[in-house]
Amino acid sequence: MTPTQQTDASTAGSDRHGRRPLHERDPDLVDDTGDAGNAAETGTTVVGVTTEDAAVLAADQRASVGGGRFVTNKDTRKVEQIHPTAAAALSGTVGHLQQFVRVLRSESRLYADRRGDPPSLTALSTLAGSILRSSPLAVSPLLGGVDDEQGPAVFTLDGGGGVLVDDYAAGGSGMQLAYGVLEQDYEPGLSPVDARRIAARAVESASERDTASGNGVTVATVTREGVDTAEYDAAGEVA
Amino acid sequence: MQGSSDQQAYDRGTTIFSPDGRLYQVEYAREAVGQGAPVVGVRGEDSVVLAAHAPERSPLAADGDTEKVSAVDDHVAVAGAGHAADTRQLVDLARRRAQRERVRYGERAPVDELATVVADHLQEYTQTGGARPYGTALLVAGHDDDPGLVEIDPSGATRSWRADAVGRGASDAVETFEAGYGPALGADDALALAVDGLSAAVDEVTVGAIDATLVTADGTQRVGEDRLRAAGAGAS
């Protein structure tokens, strides 16, 4: 890093490149040089389902090491609000996904303060993709949100920065098991309650067989009014 | 320029003191602030108000809703008097620092900390060769555990106030505050006093020319025209 870049991070006057996102000005925020060898991973099953007016995200609550060999935490929060009308369901290394959430949340807020309105889903998902593309963060999130341009939508993101939009999606180590439920039960025009139940059932089904998933379900419902998050011990409790 | 050739030598560069210990460029920057549209701030018991007055120069101006008080994160607002473009740079600096604090520490940046970061930046420009000082003074209003109001001047000095004004007519506004300020002002009382201060600072206050923001424990909130009228601002 050149001396110019170092001052660039802390001063306005030397910002010769305009109003860039935080992570471009200050790559340390998303740069990871540490050894992730024994870091806790979520393993995880994450699911996203859209309805006419909402995007529903769900995830299990287990963190583990050794690919689910040992459970290190039984109450891990893997669905986080990152925007007034968007949330992320996260799988990957715990530390990486926590940093990803902090950076994306701040970028979203900075965008809103600068421009008056929060980013659209297109802008938010593109930004999230470019953060992942430009950093070694081992995170594969699903984004779910609602905006005026495209209504409710779910995006799958990968470590290479790929961004793909879909009506429903799953991710994490329990992905195949969750997709089994989604392919059976998803249909367009679900009610929000049905969408929450299907998403939770997909997570629960994966938790039965994937040792890196389990210990309950977090379900977030994103509408134009905001993000509503609830936690359940079992899919049957979902309302 | 008036004055002896000696003085002219001392106002060429920011980094040169005059023999009597003055930094002329910084003093000239304060002159630029004094010519700017006024900004006032009033701290109440549970809230702090920032209000700016800048009437449109022409009916042809198309950006009718120009931002004069800028939100910086959930709990802080900033307004400046002087060169608007200088203010804009500083507002963005504050916004970036506010978000970086959240990334680094997972907490909101304290108001005093944000003000100090911006002030440190201003100070650099009183000491850097080839640069000029910022021609703007800022009022920073925020709410941590309590409401706070901080002034930053072009030298980089900061000071906390119960009520304060910068820009054209600031001394008249401050006189109004000294006469009218009392303990435990409610939000509407603080807003009314801010509007009184603006009225003292400029000849004619119109509602349409005021941009006011209220900062409470719930965050920043732009004050609507109805509430401004109720606070005593004249009809536009």
Coordinates of C-alpha atoms in Angstrom, one line a residue:
Chain A
M1 CA 0.0 0.0 0.0
T2 CA 1.4 3.4 -1.0
P3 CA 1.5 6.3 1.5
T4 CA -1.1 8.1 -0.6
Q5 CA -3.6 5.3 -0.1
Q6 CA -3.0 5.3 3.6
T7 CA -4.0 9.0 4.0
D8 CA -6.7 8.4 1.5
A9 CA -8.5 6.2 4.0
S10 CA -8.7 9.0 6.6
T11 CA -9.0 12.2 4.8
A12 CA -11.5 13.8 2.3
G13 CA -9.1 16.1 0.6
S14 CA -6.9 13.4 -0.8
D15 CA -9.8 11.4 -2.2
R16 CA -8.9 11.7 -5.8
H17 CA -11.2 8.9 -6.9
G18 CA -14.5 10.3 -5.9
R19 CA -17.1 8.9 -3.6
R20 CA -16.2 5.2 -3.6
P21 CA -17.6 2.6 -1.3
L22 CA -15.8 2.1 2.0
H23 CA -14.3 -1.2 1.1
E24 CA -12.7 0.2 -2.0
R25 CA -11.1 3.0 -0.1
D26 CA -10.0 0.9 2.8
P27 CA -9.4 -2.7 1.6
D28 CA -8.3 -3.7 5.1
L29 CA -12.0 -3.8 6.0
V30 CA -12.5 -6.9 3.9
D31 CA -9.0 -8.2 3.4
D32 CA -8.2 -11.4 5.3
T33 CA -4.7 -12.7 5.6
G34 CA -5.3 -14.8 8.7
D35 CA -5.3 -18.6 8.7
A36 CA -8.8 -19.9 8.8
G37 CA -7.7 -23.4 9.5
N38 CA -9.5 -23.9 12.8
A39 CA -12.1 -21.1 12.5
A40 CA -15.7 -22.0 13.2
E41 CA -17.9 -22.4 10.2
T42 CA -21.6 -22.3 9.9
G43 CA -21.8 -25.3 7.5
T44 CA -25.4 -24.3 7.5
T45 CA -28.5 -24.6 5.5
V46 CA -29.9 -21.3 4.2
V47 CA -33.1 -20.8 2.2
G48 CA -34.8 -17.9 0.4
V49 CA -38.4 -17.9 -0.9
T50 CA -40.3 -15.1 -2.5
T51 CA -44.0 -14.4 -2.3
E52 CA -46.1 -11.7 -4.0
D53 CA -45.2 -9.1 -1.4
A54 CA -42.3 -10.5 0.6
A55 CA -39.0 -12.3 0.6
V56 CA -38.6 -14.9 3.3
L57 CA -35.1 -16.0 4.4
A58 CA -34.4 -18.9 6.8
A59 CA -31.3 -20.5 8.3
D60 CA -30.4 -23.0 11.0
Q61 CA -28.5 -22.0 14.1
R62 CA -25.5 -24.2 14.4
A63 CA -21.8 -23.3 14.2
S64 CA -19.2 -26.1 14.0
V65 CA -15.6 -27.0 13.3
G66 CA -14.4 -29.8 11.1
G67 CA -17.3 -29.7 8.7
G68 CA -19.9 -30.4 11.4
R69 CA -17.7 -32.8 13.4
F70 CA -18.1 -30.7 16.5
V71 CA -20.8 -28.2 17.3
T72 CA -19.2 -25.0 18.7
N73 CA -22.4 -22.9 19.1
K74 CA -26.1 -23.8 19.2
D75 CA -27.6 -20.3 18.9
T76 CA -25.8 -18.7 15.9
R77 CA -27.5 -15.9 14.2
K78 CA -27.2 -16.4 10.4
V79 CA -30.0 -14.1 9.1
E80 CA -29.1 -10.4 9.4
Q81 CA -30.8 -7.3 8.3
I82 CA -28.5 -5.3 6.1
H83 CA -30.7 -2.6 4.6
P84 CA -34.2 -1.2 5.5
T85 CA -35.9 -3.7 3.2
A86 CA -33.3 -6.5 2.7
A87 CA -31.6 -9.2 4.7
A88 CA -28.9 -11.8 4.2
A89 CA -28.8 -15.5 5.1
L90 CA -25.2 -16.5 5.5
S91 CA -23.1 -19.6 5.3
G92 CA -19.4 -19.9 5.5
T93 CA -16.7 -19.0 8.1
V94 CA -18.3 -17.3 11.0
G95 CA -15.8 -14.4 11.3
H96 CA -16.0 -13.8 7.6
L97 CA -19.7 -13.6 7.5
Q98 CA -19.9 -11.3 10.5
Q99 CA -17.4 -8.9 8.8
F100 CA -19.3 -9.2 5.5
V101 CA -22.5 -8.1 7.4
R102 CA -20.8 -5.2 9.1
V103 CA -19.3 -3.9 5.8
L104 CA -22.4 -4.4 3.7
R105 CA -24.6 -2.7 6.4
S106 CA -22.3 0.3 6.5
E107 CA -22.0 0.5 2.7
S108 CA -25.8 0.5 2.5
R109 CA -26.2 3.2 5.1
L110 CA -23.4 5.4 3.6
Y111 CA -25.2 5.1 0.2
A112 CA -28.4 6.2 1.8
D113 CA -26.9 9.1 3.6
R114 CA -25.1 10.3 0.4
R115 CA -28.0 9.9 -2.0
G116 CA -31.1 10.3 0.1
D117 CA -32.5 6.8 -0.5
P118 CA -31.1 3.3 0.3
P119 CA -29.7 1.3 -2.6
S120 CA -32.0 -0.6 -4.9
L121 CA -31.8 -4.4 -4.8
T122 CA -29.8 -4.3 -8.0
A123 CA -27.3 -1.9 -6.4
L124 CA -27.2 -3.8 -3.1
S125 CA -26.7 -7.2 -4.7
T126 CA -24.1 -5.8 -7.1
L127 CA -22.3 -4.2 -4.2
A128 CA -22.4 -7.4 -2.2
G129 CA -21.0 -9.3 -5.2
S130 CA -18.1 -6.8 -5.7
I131 CA -17.2 -7.0 -2.0
L132 CA -17.0 -10.8 -2.3
R133 CA -15.1 -10.6 -5.6
S134 CA -12.5 -8.2 -4.2
S135 CA -11.9 -10.0 -1.0
P136 CA -11.0 -13.5 0.2
L137 CA -14.0 -13.6 2.5
A138 CA -15.3 -17.2 2.5
V139 CA -19.0 -16.4 2.5
S140 CA -21.8 -17.6 0.3
P141 CA -24.8 -15.6 1.3
L142 CA -28.4 -15.4 0.0
L143 CA -29.8 -11.9 -0.2
G144 CA -33.5 -11.4 0.1
G145 CA -35.4 -8.1 -0.2
V146 CA -38.1 -6.0 -1.7
D147 CA -37.8 -2.8 -3.7
D148 CA -40.0 -0.7 -6.1
E149 CA -38.2 -1.9 -9.2
Q150 CA -38.5 -5.6 -8.9
G151 CA -40.6 -6.3 -5.9
P152 CA -39.5 -9.3 -3.8
A153 CA -36.4 -11.1 -4.9
V154 CA -33.8 -13.6 -3.7
F155 CA -30.2 -13.5 -4.9
T156 CA -27.6 -16.2 -4.5
L157 CA -24.0 -14.9 -4.2
D158 CA -20.8 -16.9 -4.3
G159 CA -17.2 -16.3 -3.3
G160 CA -16.3 -15.3 -6.8
G161 CA -18.7 -12.5 -6.7
G162 CA -21.4 -14.2 -8.8
V163 CA -24.9 -12.7 -8.3
L164 CA -27.9 -14.7 -9.6
V165 CA -31.5 -13.7 -9.0
D166 CA -34.2 -16.3 -8.4
D167 CA -37.7 -16.8 -7.0
Y168 CA -36.4 -19.3 -4.4
A169 CA -32.9 -20.7 -3.6
A170 CA -30.9 -22.6 -1.0
G171 CA -27.3 -22.6 0.0
G172 CA -24.8 -24.0 2.5
S173 CA -23.8 -27.6 3.3
G174 CA -27.4 -28.7 3.5
M175 CA -28.3 -27.2 0.2
Q176 CA -29.2 -30.4 -1.7
L177 CA -31.6 -31.5 1.1
A178 CA -33.2 -28.1 1.3
Y179 CA -33.7 -27.9 -2.5
G180 CA -35.6 -31.3 -2.2
V181 CA -38.2 -29.6 -0.1
L182 CA -38.3 -26.4 -2.2
E183 CA -38.7 -28.2 -5.5
Q184 CA -41.6 -30.1 -4.0
D185 CA -43.4 -27.3 -2.2
Y186 CA -42.5 -24.0 -3.8
E187 CA -45.1 -22.4 -6.1
P188 CA -45.6 -18.8 -7.2
G189 CA -48.1 -16.7 -5.1
L190 CA -47.5 -18.4 -1.7
S191 CA -48.9 -16.6 1.3
P192 CA -46.2 -15.2 3.6
V193 CA -47.1 -17.8 6.3
D194 CA -46.8 -20.7 3.8
A195 CA -43.5 -19.3 2.5
R196 CA -42.2 -19.1 6.1
R197 CA -43.3 -22.7 6.8
I198 CA -41.8 -24.1 3.6
A199 CA -38.5 -22.3 4.2
A200 CA -38.4 -23.5 7.8
R201 CA -39.3 -27.1 6.7
A202 CA -36.5 -27.0 4.1
V203 CA -34.0 -26.0 6.8
E204 CA -35.4 -28.6 9.2
S205 CA -35.2 -31.3 6.6
A206 CA -31.5 -30.5 6.0
S207 CA -30.8 -30.4 9.7
E208 CA -32.0 -34.0 10.0
R209 CA -29.2 -35.3 7.8
D210 CA -26.5 -32.6 7.5
T211 CA -24.3 -32.7 10.6
A212 CA -23.3 -29.0 10.0
S213 CA -26.9 -27.8 10.3
G214 CA -29.3 -27.9 13.2
N215 CA -30.3 -26.4 16.6
G216 CA -33.4 -24.5 15.4
V217 CA -34.5 -22.2 12.7
T218 CA -34.3 -18.4 12.2
V219 CA -36.9 -17.0 9.8
A220 CA -36.9 -13.4 8.5
T221 CA -39.8 -11.9 6.5
V222 CA -38.8 -8.9 4.4
T223 CA -41.6 -6.6 3.2
R224 CA -41.8 -3.0 2.1
E225 CA -42.3 -2.2 5.8
G226 CA -39.0 -3.7 6.9
V227 CA -37.5 -6.9 8.2
D228 CA -39.2 -9.1 10.8
T229 CA -37.1 -11.9 12.3
A230 CA -38.2 -14.8 14.6
E231 CA -36.5 -17.9 16.0
Y232 CA -38.1 -21.3 16.3
D233 CA -37.0 -24.7 17.8
A234 CA -38.9 -26.6 15.1
A235 CA -40.6 -25.8 11.8
G236 CA -44.0 -26.8 13.2
E237 CA -43.9 -23.7 15.4
V238 CA -43.6 -21.3 12.5
A239 CA -46.6 -19.0 12.1
Chain B
M1 CA -5.3 44.2 -1.0
Q2 CA -4.9 46.7 1.8
G3 CA -2.0 46.7 4.2
S4 CA 1.7 46.9 4.1
S5 CA 3.9 44.7 1.9
D6 CA 5.0 43.0 5.2
Q7 CA 1.5 41.7 5.9
Q8 CA 1.0 40.6 2.3
A9 CA 4.0 38.3 2.8
Y10 CA 2.3 36.6 5.8
D11 CA -1.0 36.0 4.1
R12 CA 0.5 34.2 1.1
G13 CA 0.7 30.8 2.7
T14 CA -1.4 29.1 5.4
T15 CA 1.7 27.7 7.0
I16 CA 3.3 31.1 7.7
F17 CA 2.7 32.9 11.0
S18 CA 2.8 36.7 11.1
P19 CA 5.2 38.1 13.7
D20 CA 2.3 38.7 16.1
G21 CA 1.4 35.1 15.9
R22 CA -1.6 35.1 13.5
L23 CA -2.4 32.9 10.6
Y24 CA -4.0 35.3 8.2
Q25 CA -5.4 32.6 5.8
V26 CA -7.3 31.0 8.7
E27 CA -8.7 34.4 9.6
Y28 CA -9.7 35.0 6.0
A29 CA -11.5 31.6 6.1
R30 CA -13.5 32.8 9.1
E31 CA -14.5 35.8 7.0
A32 CA -15.8 33.4 4.3
V33 CA -17.8 31.7 7.1
G34 CA -19.3 35.1 8.2
Q35 CA -20.6 35.7 4.7
G36 CA -22.3 32.3 4.5
A37 CA -26.0 31.6 5.0
P38 CA -26.6 31.2 8.7
V39 CA -26.9 27.9 10.6
V40 CA -28.1 27.7 14.2
G41 CA -28.2 24.9 16.7
V42 CA -30.1 24.6 20.0
R43 CA -29.7 21.8 22.5
G44 CA -32.8 20.9 24.5
E45 CA -33.3 18.5 27.3
D46 CA -33.8 15.4 25.1
S47 CA -33.1 16.7 21.7
V48 CA -31.0 19.0 19.6
V49 CA -32.1 21.1 16.6
L50 CA -30.1 22.2 13.6
A51 CA -31.6 24.9 11.4
A52 CA -30.2 26.6 8.3
H53 CA -31.7 29.5 6.3
A54 CA -30.8 29.8 2.6
P55 CA -33.4 31.3 0.3
E56 CA -33.3 30.5 -3.4
R57 CA -31.4 33.1 -5.4
S58 CA -33.6 32.8 -8.4
P59 CA -37.0 31.3 -9.2
L60 CA -35.2 29.5 -12.0
A61 CA -33.2 27.3 -9.6
A62 CA -34.3 23.7 -10.3
D63 CA -33.0 21.9 -7.2
G64 CA -35.7 23.3 -4.9
D65 CA -35.0 20.9 -2.2
T66 CA -31.3 21.5 -1.6
E67 CA -29.9 19.7 1.5
K68 CA -28.6 22.2 4.0
V69 CA -28.7 20.0 7.0
S70 CA -27.2 16.6 6.3
A71 CA -27.8 13.4 8.1
V72 CA -24.6 11.6 9.1
D73 CA -25.6 8.1 10.3
D74 CA -28.7 7.5 12.5
H75 CA -27.8 9.8 15.3
V76 CA -25.9 12.8 13.9
A77 CA -26.6 15.7 11.6
V78 CA -24.2 18.3 10.3
A79 CA -24.7 21.8 8.7
G80 CA -22.1 24.3 7.6
A81 CA -21.9 28.0 6.9
G82 CA -19.5 29.2 4.3
H83 CA -18.4 27.5 1.1
A84 CA -21.0 24.9 0.3
A85 CA -18.6 22.7 -1.6
D86 CA -16.1 22.6 1.3
T87 CA -19.0 21.7 3.6
R88 CA -20.0 18.9 1.3
Q89 CA -16.5 17.3 1.5
L90 CA -16.5 17.4 5.2
V91 CA -20.0 15.9 5.5
D92 CA -18.9 13.0 3.4
L93 CA -15.8 12.6 5.6
A94 CA -18.1 12.5 8.6
R95 CA -20.4 9.9 6.9
R96 CA -17.5 7.6 6.0
R97 CA -16.0 7.8 9.5
A98 CA -19.4 7.1 11.0
Q99 CA -19.8 3.9 9.0
R100 CA -16.2 2.9 9.5
E101 CA -16.7 3.1 13.3
R102 CA -19.6 0.7 12.9
V103 CA -17.5 -1.8 10.8
R104 CA -14.5 -1.5 13.2
Y105 CA -16.3 -1.5 16.6
G106 CA -19.9 -2.5 15.9
E107 CA -21.1 0.7 17.6
R108 CA -22.2 4.1 16.6
A109 CA -19.5 6.8 16.6
P110 CA -19.8 9.1 19.6
V111 CA -20.7 12.7 18.5
D112 CA -17.5 14.2 20.1
E113 CA -15.4 11.6 18.3
L114 CA -16.9 12.4 14.9
A115 CA -16.5 16.1 15.5
T116 CA -12.8 15.6 16.5
V117 CA -12.1 13.5 13.4
V118 CA -13.5 16.3 11.1
A119 CA -11.7 19.0 13.2
D120 CA -8.4 17.1 12.9
H121 CA -8.9 17.1 9.1
L122 CA -9.5 20.9 9.2
Q123 CA -6.4 21.4 11.3
E124 CA -4.3 19.6 8.8
Y125 CA -5.2 22.2 6.3
T126 CA -3.9 25.0 8.5
Q127 CA -0.5 23.4 8.5
T128 CA -0.1 21.8 5.1
G129 CA 2.0 23.6 2.4
G130 CA 0.2 24.4 -0.8
A131 CA -3.3 23.9 0.6
R132 CA -5.8 26.4 1.8
P133 CA -8.0 26.1 4.9
Y134 CA -11.6 25.0 4.6
G135 CA -13.9 28.1 4.2
T136 CA -16.6 26.6 6.3
A137 CA -17.7 26.3 10.0
L138 CA -19.8 23.3 11.0
L139 CA -22.3 22.7 13.6
V140 CA -22.5 19.0 14.6
A141 CA -25.7 17.9 16.4
G142 CA -26.0 14.4 17.7
H143 CA -27.5 12.2 20.4
D144 CA -25.4 9.6 22.2
D145 CA -26.7 9.1 25.7
D146 CA -27.5 12.8 25.8
P147 CA -28.0 15.5 23.1
G148 CA -24.8 17.3 22.0
L149 CA -23.9 20.3 19.9
V150 CA -20.4 21.0 18.7
E151 CA -19.0 23.8 16.6
I152 CA -16.0 23.3 14.4
D153 CA -14.3 26.4 13.0
P154 CA -11.8 26.6 10.1
S155 CA -8.8 26.4 12.4
G156 CA -10.0 22.9 13.6
A157 CA -11.0 24.2 17.0
T158 CA -14.0 22.5 18.5
R159 CA -16.3 23.7 21.3
S160 CA -19.6 22.3 22.8
W161 CA -22.5 24.7 23.1
R162 CA -26.0 24.7 24.5
A163 CA -27.0 27.0 21.6
D164 CA -24.8 28.4 18.9
A165 CA -24.8 30.0 15.5
V166 CA -22.4 30.4 12.6
G167 CA -22.5 32.4 9.4
R168 CA -24.1 35.7 8.5
G169 CA -25.8 37.4 11.5
A170 CA -24.5 34.8 13.9
S171 CA -23.8 37.3 16.7
D172 CA -27.5 38.5 16.5
A173 CA -28.7 34.9 16.7
V174 CA -26.4 34.2 19.7
E175 CA -27.8 37.3 21.5
T176 CA -31.3 35.9 21.0
F177 CA -30.1 32.6 22.4
E178 CA -28.5 34.2 25.4
A179 CA -31.7 36.0 26.2
G180 CA -34.1 33.2 25.5
Y181 CA -32.2 30.0 26.5
G182 CA -33.5 28.2 29.5
P183 CA -32.9 24.8 31.1
A184 CA -34.9 21.8 30.1
L185 CA -36.2 23.0 26.7
G186 CA -38.5 20.6 25.0
A187 CA -38.1 19.7 21.3
D188 CA -40.7 22.3 20.2
D189 CA -39.2 25.0 22.4
A190 CA -35.7 24.3 21.1
L191 CA -37.1 24.5 17.6
A192 CA -38.9 27.8 18.3
L193 CA -35.7 29.2 19.8
A194 CA -33.7 28.1 16.7
V195 CA -36.2 29.8 14.4
D196 CA -36.0 33.0 16.6
G197 CA -32.3 32.9 16.2
L198 CA -32.5 32.6 12.4
S199 CA -35.0 35.4 12.4
A200 CA -32.6 37.6 14.3
A201 CA -29.7 36.7 11.9
V202 CA -31.5 37.4 8.6
D203 CA -33.9 40.2 7.5
E204 CA -36.8 37.9 6.5
V205 CA -37.2 34.3 7.4
T206 CA -39.5 32.2 5.1
V207 CA -40.6 28.7 5.9
G208 CA -39.5 27.4 2.5
A209 CA -36.0 28.6 3.0
I210 CA -35.5 26.9 6.3
D211 CA -34.1 23.4 6.5
A212 CA -34.3 22.0 10.0
T213 CA -33.5 18.6 11.5
L214 CA -34.3 17.4 15.0
V215 CA -32.0 14.8 16.6
T216 CA -33.3 12.7 19.5
A217 CA -32.6 9.3 21.0
D218 CA -34.8 8.0 18.1
G219 CA -32.5 9.4 15.5
T220 CA -32.5 12.3 13.0
Q221 CA -35.7 13.6 11.7
R222 CA -36.3 16.4 9.2
V223 CA -38.7 19.1 10.5
G224 CA -41.7 19.6 8.2
E225 CA -43.1 23.0 7.1
D226 CA -46.2 22.7 9.4
R227 CA -44.0 22.2 12.4
L228 CA -41.8 25.1 11.4
R229 CA -44.8 27.4 11.1
A230 CA -45.9 26.3 14.5
A231 CA -42.5 27.2 15.8
G232 CA -43.0 30.7 14.6
A233 CA -41.4 30.8 11.1
G234 CA -43.1 33.3 8.8
A235 CA -45.2 32.1 5.8
S236 CA -43.4 31.8 2.6

